[in-house]
Amino acid sequence: MAGRPYRRHRQITVVSLLLLVLSMTFGPTPSSAAGTEWWVPTARPAPDSQINVTGAPFTGTDSAGDVRGFVDAHNHLFSNEAFGGRLICGKVFSEAGVADALKDCPEHYPDGTLAIFDYITHGGDGRHDPVGWPTFKDWPAYDSMTHQANYYAWVERAWRGGQRVLVNDLVTNGMICSVYPFKDRSCDEMTSIRLQAKLTYDLQAYIDKQYGGTGKGWFRIVTDSAQARQVIEQGKLAVILGVETSEPFGCKQILDIGQCSKADIDAGLDELYALGVRSMFLCHKFDNALCGVRFDEHGLGTAINVGQFLSTGTFWRTEKCTGPQKDNPIGQAASEAEKDLPAGTEVPAYDENAQCNVRGLTDLGEYAVRGLMKRKMMLEIDHMSVKATGRVLDIFESASYPGVLSSHSWMDLNWTERVYGLGGFVAQYMHGSEEFSAEAERTDALREKYDVGYGYGTDFNGIGDHPAPRGAGTSNPVTYPFRSADGGSLVDRQTTGARTWDYNTDGAAHAGMIPDWIEDIRRVGGQDVVGDLLRGAESYLGTWGGTEKHQAGVNLAKGAAATASSEEWNPVTNYAAGRAVDGDPATRWAADWSDDQWLRIDLGATSLVGRVTLDWERAYGKSYRIELSADGQNWRTAWSTTTGDGGLDTARFTGTPARYVRVHGVERGTEWGYSLHEVGVHSG
């Protein structure tokens, strides 16, 4: 619904006056109650960047009661404060004004010769005109990795163009910080995370001042889905805090030995939650004590692999993949970063047919995943290795937990339906309009099947390029001014200082070009793609709300009586049937080494059974069935498979009254017997 225009009434009744007073007292935005253009600040700094969007931001909900709006599911507002503070140049805002905020790092003067990170990750010599405000000759630019792309007024323009959700991922990497020669602060990751969280709240206060006080600005940090919905209904931007760092809670690994404890993980999760963080990555760039990563490619991959070795003493290790999912191929290009390796140390070569990381989700990683679930937080699976992602999805499916996010195209796309099936949310990296539209079309049937919207992850201030200009000579260029996707605002070329950006010739140079990029998508991919993007806000809130409402199911099998066809004898360790229902994932039942074996669980009373989870040890069942019985004598098959592959399996079937549940092994998946750490039995 478009914002209601201000109308002058010729007659004002007592009822009208009463309603006016009530709206001024209880209304969400006092300025709108007064009939002013609430979206225009009353005290913008001068000079400052222009916004170049006119018209009221859309508010309210649609006819179905859903919010509308675009979702940037992956951005890094304050990564200029990460990596020692000098890797990304320029600030999101400054009390001293735009000239102070938008200036280059001192070592980039006079010609960018010392812009080392640019040419390590991007090639070339890094040279550029360092002058920012007011000329901006060479930056920000779509292919620059070292300059501020999230100046607050540019984010404001994205909001005015229809964006209603922004995930600000607090990000850093201690090793990149330590090897980068220019820094002005500690490389401790949690210190940087705390600072970036504080600055996000400071930015909210900075914008509030422009609108007359606390709570009045358009930039609203939210900590639950209900808050987010209210903010979006008001037409403002809901900002969610996330974390993307390589060694959270100090959980690095050195020579494959974890350097953190369960207590560290609990303390870290509690601190992040108190800061307002509601989503996070457990691994990013480097293998850590929690999980293995999905590799980077090309020269950047080599640089990151070197960084991992310097931090952990191990390079990435690969193996042949067991399914259709794969990790990224590791780049073999030579890199300046190799000079940092100890003498005689070389980056290993990798078999192109062995593309999966050997490292999956560790025991500590599984503890962290379950800690996120306990706190009703969402987990980002991008950057996780295929092996780690598969285990996470198994855990979430076993508990029907919807809080899974893929925010910027870093998971293998073969996982997409499993994410949607859980109730999770998927966003695509901010590719060029042609690539973005093609991928959106490829997954359109899945979005229709699961009735979900779509998002994008800009990754601004991250280590990645952004959409290049398609050129002014293209047959369907962006024409200015154009209408925003909702039709309610007019968007013209964006001007900051003496520089005016045109998407056709400049591409997505900064966050303010998001509306232009979406208009380019509309011209290339059609209105349907943009329509799915406008449904993104509602879908993101659906995932978040479902996560908050999730209730852990009662495990009817925990502590129940269990018997088995056989129990492997061991003079040291007990592998009795009851070990599979004792609630301890470190113990297990193990059968003799033959095919036809079973484990029977007596629930003690008849209950409705609709879901059984099986956490296999390495000795798993390839072919097995779940059988139910009311009397322990007469059995019927409720579920079966002939393609078991171990790990954590979830069998779902129509709820059936039963007292006894039997896992009946038909064919082993290994030369050993059948072995289960835990069996869970649930009503649904």
XYZ file of C-alpha atoms in Angstrom:
684
model
C 0.000 0.000 0.000
C 1.329 3.422 -0.924
C 1.775 6.015 1.815
C -1.360 8.062 2.306
C -1.076 11.588 0.844
C -1.715 14.564 3.089
C -5.171 16.065 2.507
C -6.460 19.438 3.731
C -9.930 19.107 5.226
C -12.234 22.120 5.048
C -14.108 21.128 8.196
C -12.531 19.740 11.363
C -14.936 18.071 13.780
C -14.404 17.301 17.452
C -14.002 13.614 16.514
C -11.336 14.547 13.989
C -9.441 16.529 16.607
C -9.683 13.620 19.059
C -8.359 11.174 16.467
C -5.532 13.562 15.649
C -4.522 13.812 19.315
C -4.650 10.018 19.705
C -2.564 9.462 16.607
C 0.037 11.955 17.805
C 0.145 10.153 21.162
C 0.221 6.549 20.001
C 1.162 6.641 16.310
C 4.364 4.935 15.157
C 5.744 7.998 13.417
C 4.730 11.394 14.821
C 5.811 13.172 11.636
C 3.369 11.135 9.555
C 0.606 11.971 12.013
C 1.347 15.629 11.415
C 1.053 14.995 7.679
C 4.639 15.885 6.787
C 6.990 13.940 4.541
C 8.246 11.766 7.384
C 10.881 10.121 5.224
C 12.745 13.416 4.687
C 15.086 14.366 7.555
C 14.763 17.773 9.150
C 18.474 18.112 9.904
C 20.605 16.392 7.274
C 24.306 17.326 7.488
C 25.461 19.845 4.929
C 27.200 19.181 2.690
C 26.192 15.560 2.174
C 25.382 13.014 -0.508
C 22.154 13.371 -2.423
C 19.552 10.589 -2.398
C 17.914 11.364 -5.763
C 14.677 9.516 -4.979
C 11.366 11.342 -4.630
C 8.061 9.997 -3.363
C 6.809 8.279 -0.227
C 8.241 4.889 0.796
C 5.526 2.246 0.702
C 4.064 1.251 4.070
C 1.635 -1.247 5.551
C 0.832 -4.731 4.281
C -0.762 -6.145 1.145
C -4.243 -7.622 0.878
C -2.988 -10.909 2.346
C -1.506 -9.152 5.371
C 2.076 -9.679 4.161
C 4.806 -7.088 4.254
C 6.625 -6.239 1.045
C 10.181 -5.243 0.345
C 13.607 -6.313 -0.800
C 16.064 -8.178 1.436
C 19.803 -7.594 1.419
C 20.618 -10.750 3.338
C 24.381 -10.254 3.409
C 26.145 -6.915 3.819
C 29.056 -5.622 5.889
C 28.357 -2.048 6.898
C 31.357 -1.680 9.178
C 34.052 -3.927 7.756
C 36.194 -0.795 7.498
C 36.660 -1.376 11.244
C 37.743 -5.001 10.654
C 41.105 -6.527 9.660
C 43.009 -3.943 11.706
C 40.978 -0.983 10.440
C 42.854 -0.147 7.231
C 41.833 -2.812 4.701
C 38.567 -1.092 3.692
C 38.985 2.666 3.380
C 36.305 5.191 4.306
C 33.548 5.239 6.928
C 29.815 4.588 6.940
C 29.260 7.921 8.688
C 31.191 10.545 10.578
C 30.102 13.221 13.015
C 32.665 15.409 11.230
C 30.780 15.055 7.958
C 30.997 13.424 4.552
C 34.482 14.730 3.722
C 35.875 12.938 6.765
C 33.840 9.792 6.137
C 34.633 9.343 2.457
C 38.395 9.644 2.247
C 40.949 7.022 1.290
C 43.417 5.251 3.567
C 46.595 7.307 4.065
C 48.835 4.649 2.506
C 46.821 4.824 -0.743
C 48.218 8.313 -1.424
C 49.388 9.602 -3.813
C 48.433 7.025 -6.467
C 47.364 3.770 -4.791
C 50.746 2.103 -5.149
C 50.442 0.638 -1.644
C 46.862 -0.615 -2.086
C 48.328 -4.062 -1.521
C 45.122 -5.956 -0.858
C 43.658 -4.770 -4.159
C 46.328 -6.372 -6.279
C 46.648 -9.502 -4.116
C 42.959 -10.309 -4.570
C 42.130 -8.608 -7.838
C 45.260 -8.389 -9.936
C 46.738 -5.280 -11.503
C 48.896 -2.853 -9.589
C 46.228 -1.306 -7.348
C 46.906 2.210 -8.588
C 44.040 4.690 -8.446
C 43.181 8.282 -7.660
C 42.795 8.220 -3.867
C 40.664 11.377 -3.645
C 37.165 10.619 -2.423
C 34.879 13.508 -1.524
C 34.052 15.476 -3.535
C 35.484 14.183 -6.846
C 35.385 10.359 -6.490
C 37.295 9.882 -9.735
C 38.155 6.198 -9.178
C 36.118 5.048 -6.181
C 33.758 3.684 -5.117
C 33.632 1.363 -8.112
C 32.023 -1.981 -8.894
C 35.416 -3.733 -8.999
C 37.080 -2.089 -6.001
C 37.468 -4.266 -2.918
C 39.090 -1.720 -0.645
C 36.769 1.309 -0.581
C 33.657 2.133 1.379
C 30.494 1.145 -0.483
C 28.049 1.551 2.404
C 28.031 5.264 3.176
C 24.830 5.735 5.150
C 23.169 7.985 2.549
C 23.736 5.290 -0.084
C 22.060 2.758 2.204
C 19.272 5.310 2.620
C 18.829 5.395 -1.156
C 18.535 1.591 -1.221
C 15.827 1.833 1.433
C 14.001 4.558 -0.475
C 14.101 2.277 -3.529
C 12.250 -0.531 -1.736
C 14.728 -2.385 0.493
C 13.126 -3.264 3.830
C 15.513 -5.807 5.397
C 19.271 -5.414 5.787
C 21.437 -8.049 7.462
C 24.582 -6.400 8.743
C 27.132 -9.184 9.144
C 29.827 -8.179 11.613
C 32.971 -9.512 9.986
C 36.701 -9.813 10.430
C 39.614 -12.228 10.118
C 42.441 -12.170 12.622
C 45.023 -13.729 10.312
C 44.342 -11.378 7.399
C 44.684 -8.559 9.917
C 47.992 -9.872 11.241
C 49.662 -10.280 7.831
C 48.345 -7.022 6.370
C 51.057 -4.434 7.002
C 48.757 -1.467 7.691
C 46.626 -1.477 10.830
C 45.765 0.759 13.727
C 44.203 -1.630 16.240
C 44.183 -5.160 17.676
C 43.538 -8.173 15.449
C 41.380 -9.920 18.066
C 38.225 -10.999 16.263
C 35.734 -10.578 19.100
C 37.066 -7.085 19.864
C 36.289 -6.090 16.275
C 32.849 -7.740 16.396
C 31.952 -5.788 19.545
C 33.075 -2.526 17.958
C 31.075 -3.100 14.783
C 27.966 -3.916 16.819
C 28.396 -0.691 18.818
C 28.846 1.357 15.655
C 25.665 -0.090 14.172
C 23.765 1.243 17.183
C 25.689 4.526 16.877
C 24.583 4.802 13.242
C 20.975 4.302 14.314
C 21.364 7.153 16.807
C 23.100 9.340 14.172
C 20.172 8.903 11.788
C 17.608 9.363 14.579
C 19.085 12.798 15.316
C 18.389 13.842 11.735
C 14.714 13.017 12.275
C 14.227 14.652 15.653
C 15.097 12.049 18.255
C 15.293 8.466 19.409
C 13.220 6.027 17.399
C 12.289 8.454 14.628
C 14.798 7.521 11.937
C 14.416 5.019 9.107
C 17.300 2.763 10.248
C 15.901 0.414 12.922
C 17.885 -2.393 14.555
C 15.514 -5.247 15.402
C 16.006 -8.293 17.603
C 12.881 -10.317 16.863
C 10.618 -10.910 13.900
C 7.656 -9.052 15.419
C 9.774 -5.894 15.755
C 10.959 -6.323 12.191
C 7.393 -6.672 10.909
C 6.306 -3.510 12.730
C 9.262 -1.562 11.336
C 8.574 -2.705 7.778
C 4.872 -1.924 8.094
C 5.932 1.639 8.956
C 7.927 1.733 5.730
C 11.312 1.743 7.471
C 14.400 -0.481 7.198
C 14.677 -3.460 9.586
C 18.358 -4.097 10.372
C 19.401 -7.520 11.702
C 22.831 -8.204 13.152
C 24.727 -11.281 12.005
C 28.307 -12.510 12.443
C 30.683 -13.822 9.791
C 34.127 -14.473 11.159
C 36.697 -17.222 10.744
C 37.366 -18.176 14.362
C 34.295 -17.291 16.459
C 34.622 -17.626 20.251
C 38.348 -18.276 19.769
C 37.478 -21.589 18.083
C 40.489 -21.879 15.834
C 42.291 -25.148 15.245
C 46.044 -25.625 15.321
C 47.289 -28.789 13.648
C 43.689 -30.055 13.790
C 43.419 -29.544 17.546
C 40.545 -27.305 18.635
C 41.505 -24.297 20.743
C 38.137 -23.674 22.420
C 35.751 -25.485 24.752
C 32.000 -25.923 25.080
C 32.100 -23.288 27.806
C 33.736 -20.848 25.357
C 30.981 -21.540 22.837
C 28.195 -20.986 25.366
C 29.771 -17.768 26.642
C 30.303 -16.529 23.086
C 26.750 -17.293 21.961
C 25.341 -15.615 25.056
C 27.436 -12.496 24.435
C 26.465 -12.286 20.763
C 22.790 -12.744 21.596
C 23.024 -9.933 24.161
C 24.561 -7.682 21.465
C 21.468 -8.332 19.313
C 22.992 -10.905 16.944
C 20.375 -13.310 15.589
C 22.202 -15.120 12.769
C 25.767 -16.257 12.248
C 28.302 -18.315 10.345
C 30.257 -20.931 12.275
C 33.117 -21.006 9.791
C 34.358 -18.584 7.168
C 37.462 -18.810 4.978
C 39.548 -20.987 7.342
C 38.880 -24.479 8.674
C 38.371 -24.011 12.390
C 37.532 -26.048 15.480
C 33.840 -26.099 14.500
C 33.742 -26.942 10.806
C 35.493 -27.109 7.461
C 34.967 -24.417 4.836
C 33.867 -24.319 1.243
C 37.032 -23.228 -0.545
C 37.721 -19.966 -2.348
C 38.776 -20.175 -5.980
C 41.536 -18.732 -8.189
C 44.239 -16.433 -6.827
C 42.079 -15.462 -3.869
C 41.813 -19.158 -2.982
C 45.577 -19.436 -2.885
C 45.808 -16.357 -0.654
C 43.182 -17.687 1.761
C 44.830 -21.129 1.817
C 48.132 -19.473 2.738
C 46.315 -17.560 5.465
C 44.871 -20.801 6.814
C 48.336 -22.377 6.960
C 49.804 -19.386 8.779
C 46.929 -19.438 11.269
C 46.514 -23.178 11.805
C 49.564 -25.014 10.481
C 47.394 -26.902 7.974
C 46.481 -26.338 4.354
C 43.072 -27.335 3.012
C 42.774 -31.083 2.400
C 40.447 -32.606 -0.167
C 38.780 -35.930 -0.947
C 36.420 -37.267 -3.582
C 32.840 -36.165 -3.048
C 30.266 -38.823 -2.203
C 27.238 -37.027 -3.660
C 26.323 -34.395 -6.260
C 27.333 -31.528 -3.967
C 30.876 -30.204 -4.277
C 33.077 -27.597 -2.685
C 34.656 -24.923 -4.864
C 37.809 -25.871 -6.793
C 40.888 -24.402 -5.156
C 42.704 -21.842 -7.223
C 46.209 -22.702 -8.364
C 47.238 -19.220 -9.433
C 50.419 -17.818 -7.957
C 49.836 -15.174 -5.346
C 51.767 -12.466 -3.577
C 50.531 -14.128 -0.379
C 52.822 -17.141 -0.968
C 55.766 -14.917 -0.104
C 54.541 -14.994 3.500
C 55.068 -18.763 3.807
C 58.104 -20.101 5.666
C 61.054 -20.938 3.453
C 60.638 -24.289 1.747
C 56.846 -24.381 2.247
C 54.638 -24.573 -0.822
C 50.907 -24.524 -1.366
C 49.964 -28.115 -2.248
C 48.545 -29.119 -5.619
C 45.003 -30.507 -5.659
C 43.370 -33.319 -7.608
C 40.565 -31.823 -9.676
C 38.567 -35.023 -9.098
C 38.783 -34.612 -5.327
C 36.843 -31.434 -4.721
C 35.349 -31.892 -1.248
C 36.885 -30.712 2.013
C 37.746 -33.641 4.277
C 36.700 -31.549 7.264
C 33.015 -31.525 8.159
C 31.145 -30.523 11.299
C 33.196 -31.374 14.384
C 31.809 -32.417 17.761
C 32.356 -28.848 18.980
C 30.658 -27.598 15.825
C 27.639 -29.790 16.501
C 27.538 -28.415 20.041
C 27.543 -24.886 18.615
C 24.748 -25.749 16.153
C 22.605 -27.077 18.970
C 23.501 -23.998 21.012
C 22.142 -21.794 18.235
C 18.974 -23.886 18.178
C 18.587 -23.549 21.942
C 18.775 -19.757 21.601
C 16.416 -19.691 18.569
C 19.128 -18.192 16.353
C 19.525 -18.719 12.601
C 22.545 -20.444 11.062
C 24.237 -19.374 7.827
C 25.406 -22.420 5.880
C 27.233 -20.504 3.139
C 31.011 -21.043 3.515
C 30.468 -24.423 5.219
C 31.994 -27.423 3.497
C 29.638 -29.885 1.805
C 30.316 -32.387 4.568
C 29.529 -29.847 7.304
C 26.418 -28.542 5.523
C 25.021 -32.031 5.062
C 25.344 -32.744 8.774
C 23.725 -29.401 9.709
C 20.758 -30.067 7.440
C 20.435 -33.562 8.912
C 20.326 -32.073 12.425
C 17.773 -29.439 11.467
C 15.596 -31.960 9.638
C 15.673 -34.310 12.618
C 14.261 -31.483 14.758
C 12.129 -29.724 12.092
C 14.145 -26.562 12.772
C 13.632 -23.890 10.085
C 16.444 -21.480 11.003
C 18.760 -22.023 8.026
C 19.980 -19.284 5.693
C 21.939 -19.201 2.454
C 22.553 -15.528 1.922
C 25.005 -15.056 -0.951
C 25.377 -18.106 -3.233
C 28.121 -19.846 -1.256
C 26.354 -23.133 -0.696
C 26.177 -25.803 -3.374
C 22.905 -25.075 -5.172
C 21.905 -28.737 -4.914
C 21.036 -27.980 -1.273
C 18.355 -25.450 -2.255
C 15.298 -27.672 -1.937
C 16.393 -29.033 1.428
C 16.704 -25.455 2.688
C 13.249 -24.554 1.398
C 11.832 -27.807 2.751
C 12.928 -26.822 6.248
C 11.360 -23.366 5.913
C 14.711 -21.650 5.375
C 15.565 -18.593 3.294
C 17.754 -18.310 0.187
C 19.320 -15.220 -1.350
C 21.522 -14.979 -4.406
C 24.790 -13.062 -4.559
C 24.501 -9.666 -6.237
C 25.463 -10.922 -9.675
C 24.974 -8.921 -12.849
C 21.372 -8.724 -13.998
C 21.754 -11.385 -16.697
C 23.356 -13.967 -14.409
C 21.057 -13.082 -11.526
C 17.949 -13.402 -13.702
C 19.082 -16.732 -15.172
C 19.677 -18.250 -11.732
C 16.374 -16.828 -10.464
C 14.601 -18.480 -13.371
C 16.346 -21.800 -12.704
C 15.033 -21.906 -9.126
C 11.651 -20.325 -9.847
C 9.800 -23.656 -9.741
C 11.140 -24.361 -6.259
C 10.027 -20.957 -4.974
C 6.601 -21.559 -6.444
C 6.452 -25.039 -4.899
C 7.312 -23.739 -1.433
C 5.530 -20.377 -1.869
C 8.530 -18.256 -0.924
C 10.123 -15.014 -2.005
C 13.748 -14.324 -2.912
C 16.596 -12.201 -1.647
C 19.962 -10.870 -2.682
C 23.229 -10.670 -0.789
C 25.229 -7.647 -1.886
C 28.322 -8.439 0.201
C 29.289 -4.767 -0.037
C 32.553 -4.106 1.806
C 33.286 -7.804 1.400
C 35.942 -9.368 -0.782
C 34.103 -9.563 -4.061
C 33.260 -7.739 -7.265
C 29.855 -6.294 -8.034
C 27.800 -6.026 -11.217
C 29.745 -4.401 -14.021
C 28.024 -1.943 -16.352
C 26.321 -3.566 -19.323
C 27.187 -0.450 -21.303
C 25.248 2.528 -22.562
C 24.990 0.852 -25.962
C 22.962 -2.116 -24.742
C 19.550 -2.569 -26.328
C 17.654 -2.205 -23.041
C 19.571 0.197 -20.781
C 18.283 1.640 -17.539
C 16.581 4.904 -18.452
C 16.440 7.733 -15.927
C 14.359 8.663 -14.114
C 12.497 5.404 -13.527
C 9.788 4.279 -11.143
C 10.731 2.157 -8.115
C 9.568 -1.445 -8.177
C 6.424 -0.607 -6.193
C 5.651 2.279 -8.565
C 5.481 4.883 -5.810
C 8.839 6.651 -6.078
C 10.829 8.269 -8.850
C 14.512 7.329 -9.001
C 17.057 9.479 -10.796
C 20.830 9.172 -11.215
C 22.654 9.247 -7.895
C 24.960 12.167 -7.084
C 27.525 12.449 -4.303
C 29.692 15.555 -4.363
C 30.803 16.261 -7.920
C 30.237 12.681 -9.084
C 27.018 11.334 -10.619
C 26.693 7.583 -11.112
C 24.815 6.013 -14.006
C 24.205 2.270 -13.762
C 24.705 1.796 -17.502
C 28.277 3.054 -17.337
C 29.208 2.571 -13.670
C 27.468 -0.636 -12.617
C 26.809 -1.323 -8.950
C 29.487 0.969 -7.564
C 27.959 1.249 -4.077
C 24.880 0.348 -2.030
C 22.977 3.350 -3.374
C 22.893 1.692 -6.797
C 20.704 -1.186 -5.603
C 17.475 0.369 -6.989
C 19.195 0.885 -10.352
C 20.421 -2.725 -10.349
C 16.906 -3.985 -9.624
C 15.563 -1.865 -12.500
C 18.221 -3.462 -14.714
C 17.012 -6.904 -13.558
C 13.450 -5.915 -14.461
C 14.566 -4.981 -17.965
C 16.640 -8.155 -18.400
C 14.737 -10.777 -16.409
C 11.225 -9.379 -16.294
C 8.771 -8.307 -13.635
C 8.360 -11.809 -12.208
C 11.916 -11.804 -10.829
C 11.353 -8.411 -9.223
C 8.030 -9.651 -7.853
C 9.783 -12.548 -6.112
C 12.313 -10.096 -4.678
C 9.500 -7.894 -3.327
C 8.221 -10.976 -1.493
C 11.621 -11.434 0.115
C 10.891 -9.487 3.304
C 7.859 -11.623 4.142
C 9.760 -14.852 3.471
C 12.742 -13.801 5.594
C 10.412 -12.945 8.462
C 8.685 -16.306 7.965
C 11.983 -18.125 8.484
C 12.887 -15.960 11.460
C 9.457 -16.229 13.064
C 9.373 -19.995 12.571
C 12.776 -20.218 14.251
C 11.578 -18.213 17.245
C 8.466 -20.375 17.629
C 10.259 -23.701 17.283
C 9.722 -26.095 20.173
C 12.020 -29.030 20.757
C 10.008 -32.229 20.424
C 9.787 -34.761 23.246
C 11.935 -37.812 22.544
C 9.690 -40.721 23.532
C 12.613 -43.145 23.284
C 14.944 -41.440 25.759
C 15.494 -43.777 28.708
C 13.101 -46.387 27.322
C 13.724 -50.117 27.569
C 15.576 -51.473 24.543
C 16.542 -54.927 23.319
C 18.383 -56.084 20.224
C 18.898 -59.133 18.053
C 22.568 -59.030 19.063
C 25.086 -56.864 20.874
C 28.730 -56.708 19.875
C 30.889 -58.046 22.695
C 33.802 -55.960 23.893
C 35.706 -56.507 27.162
C 36.214 -52.751 27.632
C 33.179 -50.967 26.160
C 29.461 -51.680 26.591
C 27.558 -51.761 23.294
C 24.224 -52.853 24.781
C 20.917 -51.896 23.142
C 20.098 -49.370 25.862
C 23.091 -47.264 24.821
C 21.132 -46.110 21.761
C 18.413 -44.518 23.926
C 20.400 -43.189 26.890
C 20.553 -39.600 25.621
C 24.359 -39.652 25.407
C 25.654 -39.162 21.832
C 29.064 -40.518 22.885
C 27.714 -44.038 23.553
C 26.257 -46.484 21.040
C 24.610 -49.820 20.388
C 26.510 -52.132 18.042
C 25.248 -55.395 16.503
C 27.061 -58.458 15.268
C 28.615 -58.247 11.826
C 25.781 -59.678 9.755
C 22.884 -58.190 7.804
C 19.642 -59.212 9.474
C 19.694 -57.363 12.817
C 17.222 -55.260 14.805
C 16.910 -52.854 17.710
C 13.567 -52.810 19.545
C 12.383 -49.943 21.784
C 9.523 -50.233 24.269
C 8.005 -46.772 24.798
C 6.213 -48.011 27.906
C 2.779 -46.947 26.656
C 1.003 -46.469 23.362
C 1.852 -43.115 21.770
C 1.400 -41.458 18.413
C 4.612 -42.037 16.443
C 5.335 -40.057 13.262
C 9.075 -39.419 13.181
C 12.147 -41.498 13.999
C 15.702 -40.140 13.946
C 18.776 -42.364 13.702
C 22.279 -41.124 14.414
C 24.521 -43.770 12.855
C 28.083 -44.509 13.795
C 30.389 -45.375 10.861
C 28.704 -48.804 10.678
C 25.369 -47.836 9.170
C 22.416 -49.425 7.456
C 22.171 -49.141 3.690
C 18.806 -50.911 3.584
C 16.599 -50.858 6.671
C 13.049 -50.225 7.778
C 11.169 -48.683 10.692
C 8.542 -51.031 12.077
C 5.746 -50.291 14.571
C 3.755 -52.560 16.834
C 1.054 -52.241 19.487
C 1.868 -55.544 21.224
C 5.491 -56.321 20.350
C 4.408 -59.326 18.292
C 2.663 -58.023 15.201
C 4.734 -55.540 13.210
C 4.037 -53.316 10.232
C 6.510 -51.269 8.195
C 6.005 -47.525 8.574
C 9.054 -46.408 6.544
C 11.950 -47.979 4.656
C 14.963 -47.142 2.519
C 17.468 -48.979 0.352
C 19.800 -46.006 -0.093
C 20.950 -45.202 3.425
C 24.306 -43.401 3.573
C 24.916 -43.067 7.296
C 25.078 -39.886 9.293
C 21.845 -38.594 10.801
C 18.699 -39.983 9.157
C 15.147 -38.780 9.711
C 12.217 -41.069 8.861
C 8.862 -39.259 8.616
C 5.547 -40.999 8.138
C 1.865 -40.669 8.974
C 1.373 -40.574 12.737
C 0.480 -44.049 13.993
C -0.364 -45.283 17.522
C 2.326 -47.710 18.712
C 4.062 -48.848 21.874
C 6.989 -50.594 20.224
C 9.373 -49.247 17.570
C 11.878 -51.461 15.763
C 14.801 -50.467 13.566
C 15.264 -53.515 11.342
C 18.518 -53.704 9.386
C 18.314 -55.565 6.067
C 21.646 -54.731 4.402
C 24.732 -53.184 5.961
C 26.482 -50.196 4.426
C 29.936 -51.389 5.571
C 31.756 -54.623 6.373
C 30.904 -54.108 10.061
C 27.518 -54.531 11.692
C 24.918 -51.855 12.512
C 25.777 -49.220 15.092
C 23.592 -46.372 16.382
C 24.620 -43.586 18.744
C 21.053 -42.482 19.370
C 17.540 -43.287 18.202
C 14.855 -40.670 18.701
C 11.117 -41.362 18.527
C 8.709 -38.438 18.165
C 5.015 -37.864 17.674
C 5.513 -35.718 14.593
